[in-house]
Structures are given as structure tokens and as C-alpha cells.
XYZ file of C-alpha atoms in Angstrom:
609
model
C 70.656 122.022 103.201
C 73.443 119.979 104.815
C 75.036 119.039 101.467
C 74.869 122.603 100.163
C 76.387 123.995 103.362
C 79.185 121.424 103.355
C 79.966 122.239 99.709
C 80.174 125.925 100.620
C 82.524 125.135 103.517
C 84.676 123.037 101.192
C 85.220 126.004 98.855
C 86.757 127.904 101.782
C 88.830 124.881 102.752
C 90.330 124.376 99.291
C 93.174 126.928 99.620
C 94.436 125.020 102.674
C 93.732 121.518 101.381
C 97.347 120.320 101.580
C 97.686 121.194 105.271
C 94.197 119.847 105.831
C 95.068 116.505 104.235
C 98.371 116.380 106.161
C 96.525 117.024 109.429
C 94.145 114.153 108.651
C 97.033 111.818 107.785
C 98.812 112.679 111.030
C 95.580 112.155 112.935
C 95.029 108.801 111.266
C 98.612 107.799 112.074
C 98.022 108.789 115.694
C 94.811 106.745 115.729
C 96.439 103.703 114.133
C 99.209 103.923 116.726
C 96.658 102.850 119.355
C 96.740 99.294 117.997
C 100.526 99.287 117.909
C 100.574 100.496 121.525
C 98.410 97.567 122.608
C 100.895 95.134 121.094
C 103.762 96.960 122.783
C 101.972 96.964 126.133
C 101.328 93.225 125.866
C 105.045 92.616 125.418
C 105.852 94.920 128.342
C 103.248 93.280 130.608
C 104.604 89.879 129.693
C 108.102 90.900 130.768
C 106.918 92.643 133.940
C 104.536 89.928 135.149
C 106.936 87.048 134.477
C 110.206 88.892 134.743
C 111.424 86.910 137.762
C 110.916 83.488 136.195
C 111.347 83.870 132.455
C 114.342 84.347 130.179
C 114.742 86.596 127.172
C 114.867 83.562 124.892
C 111.398 82.411 125.925
C 109.112 83.182 122.928
C 106.396 85.807 123.462
C 103.276 85.391 121.329
C 101.942 88.762 120.112
C 98.872 89.452 117.958
C 99.629 90.125 114.263
C 103.336 89.508 114.886
C 103.443 85.951 116.141
C 106.169 84.587 118.373
C 108.956 86.983 119.266
C 112.382 85.951 120.594
C 113.897 88.896 122.427
C 117.237 87.152 122.913
C 117.741 86.922 119.138
C 116.761 90.540 118.658
C 119.083 91.726 121.415
C 121.901 89.335 120.406
C 122.220 87.583 123.779
C 121.986 83.997 124.947
C 118.520 82.404 125.167
C 118.922 81.651 128.867
C 119.619 85.287 129.765
C 117.184 86.232 132.558
C 114.962 89.259 132.134
C 116.061 90.694 135.471
C 115.432 94.109 136.934
C 117.295 95.842 134.121
C 115.091 94.230 131.499
C 111.908 95.089 133.394
C 112.993 98.724 133.860
C 113.940 98.969 130.210
C 110.539 97.596 129.202
C 108.721 100.000 131.517
C 110.695 102.915 130.065
C 109.014 102.271 126.713
C 105.567 103.143 128.156
C 106.136 106.943 128.230
C 107.928 106.693 124.875
C 104.905 105.062 123.217
C 102.498 107.516 124.821
C 104.704 110.471 123.807
C 104.826 109.358 120.164
C 101.054 109.018 119.995
C 100.556 112.342 121.813
C 103.034 114.153 119.545
C 101.314 112.907 116.410
C 97.951 113.933 117.856
C 99.338 117.362 118.761
C 100.647 117.983 115.239
C 97.324 116.907 113.777
C 95.285 119.081 116.148
C 97.526 122.105 115.619
C 97.268 121.881 111.839
C 93.510 121.374 111.995
C 93.184 124.390 114.287
C 95.325 126.427 111.881
C 93.252 125.371 108.867
C 89.849 125.940 110.500
C 91.007 129.299 111.902
C 92.163 130.453 108.465
C 88.971 129.139 106.866
C 86.687 130.905 109.350
C 88.832 134.052 109.187
C 88.070 134.248 105.469
C 84.386 133.390 105.972
C 84.087 136.099 108.628
C 85.792 138.677 106.396
C 83.601 137.769 103.426
C 80.463 137.883 105.574
C 81.371 141.357 106.817
C 82.115 142.538 103.292
C 78.834 141.037 102.123
C 77.015 143.150 104.707
C 78.916 146.250 103.534
C 77.920 145.545 99.918
C 74.222 145.498 100.722
C 72.115 148.452 99.674
C 70.698 150.782 102.340
C 67.250 149.297 101.683
C 68.489 146.003 103.103
C 69.173 147.647 106.467
C 65.622 148.973 106.648
C 64.437 145.459 107.467
C 67.589 143.660 108.672
C 68.306 143.487 112.395
C 71.776 144.715 113.254
C 72.079 142.256 116.146
C 71.369 139.308 113.837
C 73.988 140.508 111.374
C 76.548 140.815 114.186
C 75.620 137.354 115.422
C 76.102 135.831 111.966
C 79.473 137.490 111.396
C 80.927 136.743 114.844
C 79.224 134.136 117.043
C 77.963 131.784 114.350
C 81.290 131.742 112.527
C 82.806 130.854 115.918
C 80.434 127.890 116.202
C 81.530 126.775 112.725
C 85.199 127.039 113.702
C 84.930 125.088 116.966
C 82.638 122.365 115.688
C 84.450 121.940 112.369
C 87.676 121.095 114.161
C 85.904 118.644 116.471
C 84.121 116.987 113.539
C 87.304 116.625 111.503
C 89.182 115.098 114.428
C 86.326 112.754 115.248
C 85.674 111.560 111.693
C 89.346 111.283 110.716
C 90.736 109.627 113.847
C 88.040 107.797 115.784
C 87.042 105.233 113.120
C 90.692 104.291 112.609
C 91.193 104.090 116.380
C 88.309 101.627 116.591
C 89.556 99.627 113.598
C 93.145 99.402 114.872
C 91.953 98.189 118.290
C 89.511 95.705 116.738
C 92.253 94.261 114.531
C 94.408 93.611 117.594
C 91.442 92.187 119.535
C 90.391 89.820 116.772
C 93.981 88.720 116.269
C 94.222 88.052 120.000
C 90.922 86.195 120.454
C 88.119 86.608 117.931
C 85.467 84.914 120.081
C 86.226 87.082 123.122
C 85.958 90.152 120.863
C 82.583 89.096 119.456
C 81.252 88.364 122.930
C 82.306 91.852 124.081
C 80.858 93.637 121.032
C 77.606 91.706 120.696
C 75.661 94.573 122.284
C 77.272 97.209 120.082
C 74.290 97.568 117.670
C 72.070 98.298 120.662
C 74.086 101.480 121.253
C 72.723 102.931 118.021
C 69.127 103.027 119.274
C 69.588 105.705 121.976
C 71.964 107.625 119.701
C 69.338 107.928 116.947
C 66.502 108.780 119.325
C 68.476 111.398 121.242
C 69.935 112.813 118.010
C 66.529 113.781 116.634
C 65.729 115.753 119.766
C 69.102 117.439 119.908
C 68.945 118.611 116.276
C 65.722 120.490 116.987
C 67.011 121.985 120.237
C 70.348 122.961 118.647
C 68.610 124.894 115.877
C 66.426 126.702 118.419
C 69.505 127.665 120.417
C 71.059 129.370 117.375
C 67.900 131.382 116.744
C 67.668 132.307 120.435
C 71.282 133.432 120.348
C 70.470 135.804 117.490
C 67.458 137.172 119.367
C 69.661 137.799 122.415
C 72.177 139.724 120.328
C 69.397 141.820 118.785
C 67.992 142.705 122.208
C 71.437 143.667 123.485
C 72.446 145.695 120.418
C 69.194 147.658 120.275
C 69.384 148.440 123.981
C 72.958 149.713 123.829
C 72.325 151.714 120.644
C 69.248 153.350 122.144
C 70.567 153.692 125.687
C 69.889 157.444 125.861
C 66.282 156.979 124.797
C 65.967 154.041 127.183
C 67.109 156.170 130.112
C 65.122 159.211 129.020
C 61.914 157.191 129.282
C 63.102 155.225 132.336
C 62.627 151.960 130.444
C 65.660 150.117 131.781
C 63.413 147.538 133.447
C 61.627 146.918 130.148
C 64.970 146.401 128.372
C 66.179 144.094 131.146
C 62.950 142.059 130.953
C 63.278 141.708 127.168
C 66.886 140.604 127.512
C 65.910 138.199 130.298
C 63.262 136.532 128.100
C 65.728 135.965 125.268
C 68.455 134.889 127.676
C 66.133 132.470 129.493
C 64.989 130.877 126.236
C 68.560 130.432 125.014
C 69.650 129.055 128.402
C 66.802 126.517 128.403
C 67.785 125.294 124.970
C 71.470 125.183 125.922
C 70.632 123.067 128.986
C 68.428 120.769 126.894
C 71.112 120.442 124.256
C 73.838 119.734 126.821
C 71.614 117.270 128.696
C 70.877 115.352 125.521
C 74.507 115.446 124.366
C 75.844 114.255 127.701
C 73.169 111.569 127.962
C 74.595 109.799 124.930
C 77.880 108.925 126.685
C 76.473 107.228 129.800
C 73.902 105.333 127.729
C 76.567 104.021 125.355
C 78.878 103.116 128.236
C 76.120 101.347 130.180
C 75.055 99.285 127.177
C 78.678 98.523 126.351
C 79.385 97.349 129.910
C 77.139 94.324 129.342
C 79.364 93.292 126.468
C 82.501 93.741 128.548
C 80.971 91.701 131.359
C 80.149 88.895 128.910
C 83.724 88.993 127.623
C 85.122 88.773 131.136
C 83.010 85.694 131.907
C 84.358 84.096 128.754
C 87.925 85.079 129.722
C 87.482 83.365 133.096
C 86.054 80.278 131.417
C 88.861 80.173 128.893
C 91.554 80.816 131.489
C 93.412 83.606 129.691
C 96.909 84.468 130.859
C 97.188 87.609 132.950
C 99.026 89.739 130.361
C 96.533 88.770 127.633
C 93.619 89.466 129.948
C 94.947 92.938 130.846
C 95.458 93.820 127.197
C 91.951 92.656 126.242
C 90.359 94.721 129.024
C 92.529 97.728 128.148
C 91.512 97.447 124.490
C 87.822 97.216 125.361
C 87.994 100.283 127.606
C 89.706 102.206 124.789
C 87.259 101.241 122.072
C 84.103 102.735 123.562
C 85.234 106.391 124.079
C 85.708 106.895 120.311
C 82.354 105.167 119.765
C 80.836 107.648 122.196
C 82.420 110.567 120.317
C 81.217 109.242 116.975
C 77.713 109.026 118.401
C 77.732 112.821 118.759
C 78.847 113.521 115.191
C 75.340 113.809 113.796
C 74.380 116.215 116.574
C 77.455 118.412 116.089
C 77.045 118.295 112.313
C 73.463 119.517 112.615
C 74.428 122.399 114.892
C 77.336 123.345 112.641
C 75.226 123.324 109.478
C 72.509 125.438 111.122
C 75.086 128.072 112.113
C 76.940 127.855 108.790
C 73.741 128.062 106.734
C 72.857 131.358 108.458
C 76.311 132.709 107.607
C 76.202 131.494 103.989
C 72.707 132.897 103.570
C 74.263 136.264 104.287
C 77.270 135.553 102.062
C 75.127 134.534 99.103
C 72.757 137.490 99.330
C 73.174 139.746 96.334
C 72.855 143.522 96.849
C 69.750 145.146 95.402
C 71.979 147.853 93.905
C 74.930 146.619 91.848
C 77.308 148.135 89.316
C 76.412 147.372 85.719
C 78.868 144.980 84.002
C 80.130 147.850 81.811
C 79.854 150.592 84.461
C 82.210 153.520 83.898
C 84.195 155.697 86.286
C 82.816 159.232 85.964
C 86.038 160.725 87.293
C 85.877 164.339 88.460
C 82.303 165.356 87.613
C 81.095 168.871 86.750
C 78.162 168.521 89.136
C 75.177 168.742 86.748
C 72.287 166.695 88.174
C 69.046 165.794 86.397
C 65.982 164.075 87.862
C 64.171 162.784 84.795
C 60.491 161.779 85.122
C 61.394 160.119 88.419
C 59.015 157.773 90.258
C 59.967 155.588 93.207
C 58.108 153.330 95.643
C 59.509 152.119 98.947
C 59.094 148.407 99.647
C 57.312 146.483 102.346
C 59.273 143.839 104.285
C 58.026 141.162 101.871
C 59.408 143.124 98.913
C 56.072 144.376 97.587
C 55.723 148.015 96.568
C 53.951 150.322 98.954
C 50.663 151.649 97.621
C 51.717 155.305 97.464
C 54.942 156.365 95.690
C 57.502 158.333 97.705
C 58.153 160.554 94.677
C 56.282 160.655 91.372
C 56.939 162.328 88.025
C 59.848 164.466 89.264
C 61.576 166.504 86.529
C 64.381 168.765 87.715
C 67.567 170.141 86.187
C 70.266 171.250 88.661
C 73.078 173.236 87.049
C 76.690 172.964 88.271
C 77.755 175.349 91.012
C 74.251 176.484 91.934
C 72.488 176.432 95.313
C 69.213 174.500 95.406
C 66.830 173.955 98.286
C 64.310 171.150 98.662
C 61.549 172.066 101.103
C 58.126 170.777 101.986
C 56.133 169.003 104.674
C 57.455 165.826 106.314
C 57.095 162.851 103.977
C 57.044 165.044 100.867
C 59.981 163.143 99.302
C 62.902 165.480 99.997
C 65.282 162.919 101.514
C 64.128 160.305 99.001
C 65.511 162.439 96.164
C 68.960 162.633 97.704
C 68.854 158.877 98.436
C 68.117 158.290 94.736
C 70.934 160.678 93.784
C 73.384 158.650 95.901
C 71.896 155.524 94.323
C 70.882 154.027 97.632
C 67.849 152.928 95.634
C 67.033 152.663 91.938
C 63.919 154.443 90.626
C 60.941 152.422 89.440
C 60.503 154.835 86.542
C 62.705 157.519 85.031
C 66.364 158.157 85.762
C 68.849 160.274 87.672
C 71.641 161.762 85.562
C 75.071 163.043 86.562
C 76.684 165.161 83.838
C 74.296 163.571 81.377
C 75.126 159.983 82.421
C 72.445 157.737 83.889
C 73.936 157.041 87.329
C 73.095 153.339 86.847
C 75.807 153.315 84.147
C 78.415 154.672 86.592
C 80.350 152.810 89.256
C 78.875 153.474 92.675
C 82.264 154.459 94.102
C 82.935 157.080 91.415
C 79.396 158.477 91.730
C 79.496 158.775 95.520
C 83.063 160.043 95.410
C 81.669 163.199 93.780
C 78.983 163.711 96.426
C 79.482 164.933 99.973
C 76.731 164.534 102.557
C 76.054 166.192 105.894
C 72.925 164.680 107.384
C 70.701 165.679 110.271
C 71.762 162.536 112.155
C 75.494 163.180 112.374
C 77.498 160.009 112.944
C 80.944 160.196 114.509
C 83.154 157.212 115.262
C 84.824 156.293 118.527
C 88.126 157.688 117.259
C 90.139 160.900 117.236
C 88.795 164.173 115.876
C 91.355 164.009 113.068
C 90.342 160.465 112.116
C 86.670 161.439 112.045
C 87.346 164.348 109.703
C 89.684 162.239 107.537
C 87.118 159.435 107.240
C 86.217 160.700 103.766
C 89.911 160.831 102.757
C 92.078 158.597 104.986
C 95.325 159.675 103.273
C 94.735 163.377 103.972
C 97.624 165.320 105.487
C 97.193 167.053 108.843
C 97.251 170.482 107.218
C 94.406 169.461 104.888
C 92.381 168.226 107.888
C 92.931 171.509 109.724
C 92.069 173.553 106.609
C 88.747 171.680 106.275
C 88.065 172.253 109.973
C 88.710 176.009 109.582
C 86.310 176.240 106.646
C 83.692 174.384 108.693
C 84.218 176.676 111.690
C 85.480 173.785 113.826
C 89.181 174.547 114.202
C 88.948 176.794 117.272
C 86.830 174.501 119.420
C 88.906 171.476 118.362
C 92.075 173.183 119.588
C 90.308 173.840 122.898
C 89.768 170.105 123.403
C 92.194 168.334 125.822
C 94.357 166.855 123.064
C 93.238 168.930 120.115
C 92.859 166.906 116.932
C 94.154 163.814 118.776
C 91.248 163.912 121.264
C 89.292 160.674 121.338
C 85.569 161.171 120.831
C 83.092 158.927 122.585
C 80.803 156.624 120.646
C 78.752 158.639 118.118
C 80.573 161.758 119.321
C 78.251 162.370 122.248
C 81.080 164.100 124.129
C 80.533 167.075 121.755
C 77.537 169.385 121.449
C 75.126 169.063 118.533
C 76.609 172.095 116.783
C 80.161 170.813 117.226
C 79.222 167.425 115.788
C 77.643 169.132 112.770
C 80.793 171.155 112.141
C 82.980 168.032 112.348
C 80.630 166.378 109.828
C 80.828 169.452 107.588
C 84.632 169.405 107.770
C 84.516 165.745 106.742
C 82.410 166.642 103.684
C 84.703 169.565 102.808
C 87.803 167.373 102.974
C 86.286 164.990 100.405
C 86.093 167.994 98.010
C 82.790 166.922 96.442
C 81.310 168.366 93.242
C 77.821 167.974 94.725
C 77.208 168.856 98.375
C 74.027 167.585 100.066
C 73.030 169.145 103.388
C 70.135 167.094 104.715
C 68.506 169.250 107.379
C 72.010 169.770 108.759
C 70.973 172.446 111.262
C 67.891 170.676 112.642
C 69.708 169.485 115.785
C 71.480 172.799 116.359
C 70.322 175.449 118.780
C 68.921 178.477 116.879
C 71.534 180.679 118.509
C 74.273 178.568 116.870
C 72.468 178.116 113.554
C 73.896 181.325 112.127
C 77.466 180.105 112.728
C 76.723 176.816 110.990
C 75.104 178.628 108.054
C 78.150 180.854 107.680
C 80.427 177.809 107.719
C 78.253 176.135 105.077
C 78.207 179.243 102.894
C 81.996 179.310 102.839
C 82.183 175.897 101.188
C 79.143 176.015 98.903
C 80.767 178.328 96.370
C 81.562 176.501 93.130
C 79.728 173.317 94.127
C 76.281 172.109 93.215
C 74.615 172.347 96.616
C 71.348 170.735 97.635
C 69.981 171.834 100.995
C 67.088 169.853 102.431
C 65.555 172.012 105.115
C 62.646 172.369 107.485
C 63.935 175.702 108.833
C 63.181 177.882 105.836
C 65.448 180.639 107.098
C 68.402 178.605 105.800
C 67.265 178.605 102.154
C 66.335 182.224 101.394
C 69.504 182.769 99.364
C 69.014 179.660 97.219
C 69.221 180.047 93.448
C 66.106 177.917 93.268
C 63.764 176.547 95.902
C 61.943 173.319 94.975
C 58.778 172.830 97.004
C 57.673 169.191 97.280
C 54.313 167.926 98.420
C 53.147 164.287 98.481
C 56.047 163.213 96.270
C 55.492 165.795 93.545
C 56.960 169.206 92.715
C 54.298 171.651 93.914
C 56.194 174.794 92.864
C 59.701 176.112 92.375
C 61.421 179.486 92.180
C 63.349 181.984 94.271
C 62.318 183.005 97.789
C 60.631 186.318 96.924
C 59.000 184.886 93.838
C 57.429 182.024 95.808
C 56.224 184.361 98.547
C 54.532 186.529 95.924
C 52.939 183.445 94.380
C 51.215 182.690 97.702
C 51.380 178.932 97.362
C 52.554 176.149 99.682
C 55.955 177.757 100.295
C 54.344 181.011 101.416
C 52.089 179.117 103.800
C 55.070 177.183 105.260
C 56.971 180.435 105.811
C 53.919 181.982 107.412
C 53.519 179.035 109.789
C 57.179 179.223 110.860
C 57.032 182.998 111.396
C 53.862 182.601 113.462
C 55.464 179.838 115.545
C 58.589 181.953 116.112
C 56.574 184.932 117.299
């Protein structure tokens, strides 16, 4: 899994490979500069500690360089004393050396941050687009909170940890090598004495790493569960309050939050334990080196440099010890994101799919059979629709009625190609819709559903959702046809009024009319009204029906209805029962027949009286 995930990350890194390589080179240069700084500090310490007694011509022995005569370099006499000026000049080089190393490190870190940000930006965009490409069936089983977590939080983990890993792997080994080179050049035996316990540091790193990998993976899964709990609660907040279940929601959130917090604490405890363990073990080596230094009688400047080098070598070792842990956490988060990226939609355009253009609106359901799927992908035992044969002529008004679960909404879902039938076909103007591009097919169909969805945006933007480039006059014309113009003008800012999330600041009837205006603006050849008046008060239903009637003329209209009063004027009423066509005909004809439709009408009349 790790290799596959890293290969996937590399494909996103490729467009920025030149900056990436440059950032690594700058980081390596910054790391290598640590060794050069040690040599410079030894020269400075030598001048500072012996500045009152030595001359510039007195040779200074430096590791890797050998003996250095400052008098020759500066072009002065050998007996020139160092003096206060020389000491101050030497000390002035300390901030210069530190600045150079810091500047190189800054450039490297900035470029790495730029590269990883761009990389994750593209991953996040592609992940979001991957979710949008999925068929509606995917969302029947997917958890919205988990999808949000993958697109946002887990890509954030990839971004942060990727930068840390690159910096650690590119710079820390070279930092260690550059310091070791100077140490061995200075005194190889002292260096060996100080590093003799180094292999022992690997034991706690390996043991702690195994535990942290498991805990890190659990934390990612807990984080997803927390997002799911939060998203579902906020989405269903009205239902939650209606049933006074806030305490239940809080308890569910608390369980997920507590589990994630426990794993975060365990992960942090294990991560932070690595450093002290490595430092403690390393201190024995430093102590051994110091005993040797005392025995050998090292000069003060050499002793300071050796101790400084030893204290600088273990921090990068400590950081490298965490690489495996960070890599595991990064790959867990990245694998969840790439799992989403690599998922292919159940419904895809055929390789030679055609654009149907402006359709006439003829729809045919041809020997149609469809089964919904269980979560494991297996077919359900009973088909949602079976053996459906219907011909819908352009410009006519059709009604699909029947008991709940009869297959009415399934037919319109198949028409929109949210699903593909198991048997038979759906035709648009004689074309199997599987041979058409999804965008051109759906561009000819307008939908107003019983569950009207409005965005947290202006009224105008909600109407123009179907046609973002629509002019204001076109938006207002659609609103007039839908019977929405007058109440929109009465809003505080008219068409510029911001609607709350899902449009809950409007009444049910107002939301339906905004949704109808949206469908009108798209100018569809086929208009589907899926129980569009179910959430409207009966006193307002007549107004909605009148608005609908004004836009149905000339379009193939399919009305899915439970309130049979809305379908009496239909050119044909199709009565569905248990996924099959039970009967079809006009209102009076079906009443005379005395079948299922007549019984449904009778039940509704009895309930109304």
C-alpha cells in the first residue's frame, strides 16, 4: 500500500519537479553548511580564546583544511597580534554564518511549502471532482461526512506531513554526514567513543514505531467518524430539535470525539517518547567522549567544537527516528484520498457517446427492468420496476401514480440515467440514452422534486443555477411564469436577497416556485415534476398547479403524484403497482374501469371528506 500511495503522490508532484528538486538541493546545501559552520566556529573560538597571547601568523589547525595562516591571507606581518579588532571581526562572522544557513533553509522550506501546497491543491480538486462524477447510487451508501473528511482534512494531513518528510529525508542525513566528517577529521577515536551507543537508539525507535503506526491509523478512522457525526447532526438539525434529541447527538459526538482524542494522545505520547529515549541513550556516548577528551587533554577550542558537534548531531537523528511514523500516518490519509480518486463511477459515458443536442422530447421505456443494490453490490430480491413498456410522445402531459414503492420515482431516475437498467432500455428521440452524453441528456430534462433544495445564495443565483449565464430579465421571466416574481419582490432585497441554507427562510410553497422557476429557466424538452406539491399546503396547491400549467405547454411533462387531483387533466395516466404497469388511460376512463386508480381516488376522496 505504501509503494502504491507514494507512486500516486509522485504523479501529482511531477508538474512541479523542477522546483521540488531545487528545494531539495537548497535544503541539502543548508544541511551541508552545518559542517562548514563547525570549521568556522573552531577558527573563531581559537582567535577568541587565545586572542590576547597569539598572533595572526600563528598557524591554526582546522579539520579538512589543515593549518591556516591568517597573516598570509590578510597580507600582514606574522607577528601582528590578534587584538580586540581581530576578535570583534571574528565574532562578527557568527551571525553571518548563521544567517547564510538560515537563508538557505528558508528558501528550501518556502519552495517545499509551495510545491506541497500546489500538489495538495490539485489532489483536493480532483478528489472533489471525483465525488461529483459518482453516480447517485454511490451516495446511497457513502457517508457525506467521510467524503468531506477525505477531501479536506486528510488532504491537509498529506500536505503537512509531506513537507515535514521531505525536509527530514533531504536535509537531516546530510546534516549528520557533514558533522560526522568534521568530527572524524578532528578526532576519529573521540567520534567513535561518542557514537558507540548509536545502534542502541534504533531499538526503542522500532518498538515505538509499531505501536504508533496502529494508533495513527485508528486516529484517521476516528476523525472520519467524528466528521460523519457532525455532518449528520447539522444536516438533520430540525429533526433533531423536533424530537428533542440534542442530548443523543451530543453523546454520539462525544463518543467519536473521545475515541479520536484518546488516539491522538497515544500517538503524541509515543511520538514524543522517541526524542527523550534517543537523547538519553545518546548522552552515554557523549559522556564517554568527554572522559576520553579529558584523558587526551584536548585544547579548549577543539573541545568546544566537539561538544557542539555532538549536540547538533542527535536532533536530526531524533527527527529521522520519526520518519517511519509520519510516513505511515501520511500513507493512511493519502490512501483514503486516492481510494476516492481512483473510484470509477457506476454510470459513465460510452466511448463514442453522442451529444443529442436540442431533443424533441420523445421518451420510450422499453421492456425495462431494474433492481436496486444492497450495500455489498448484490441485487435486491425484488425488482423496483419490471417489464415496463411505455411510449411518451413529445409535448404531452403524462402522470405516474400508484402506491408508495410502486416504482414511480425509479422511472424518472432511470430517465435521468442516475442508474442503468438491468434489462431493456430507455430511449430519447429513438436513441438509447446510454449512447448519449450524460450532460446532453440531462440538459434536455428539467426536474422539480418534492425535496426542494436551495443553496445559501441569492434568489437570483438559485434560479440561475440551471443556467449561470442567464440575464436578469430571463431570471425574472422564469420567476413570473412560476408565480414567484411577486413574493420575490416583497423580500428585503428582492432577487438579491440571501436565502438561508436549504432556503428554510421561505415557505414550502415559495421554495417550490423558486425550484419551478429554475426548471423553467433551463428550458427543458422534458419536464419532470416529482410530487412537487406534496410539501405545499392544499390552499396553495392551486397556485402551484396554475404556475406548472403555464410552463407545461409544448414540453413532454411527467408528473409523479400522490395527490391525484393534480393529474386529472393528464393526456395519459400510468398507474404503477409493485414495479409494473397496472393500467393506463385518461382520468374518466380509469374511473370507469374501476381498477387500482379508481380505488386510490376513492380513498383520497374519503380521506378529504
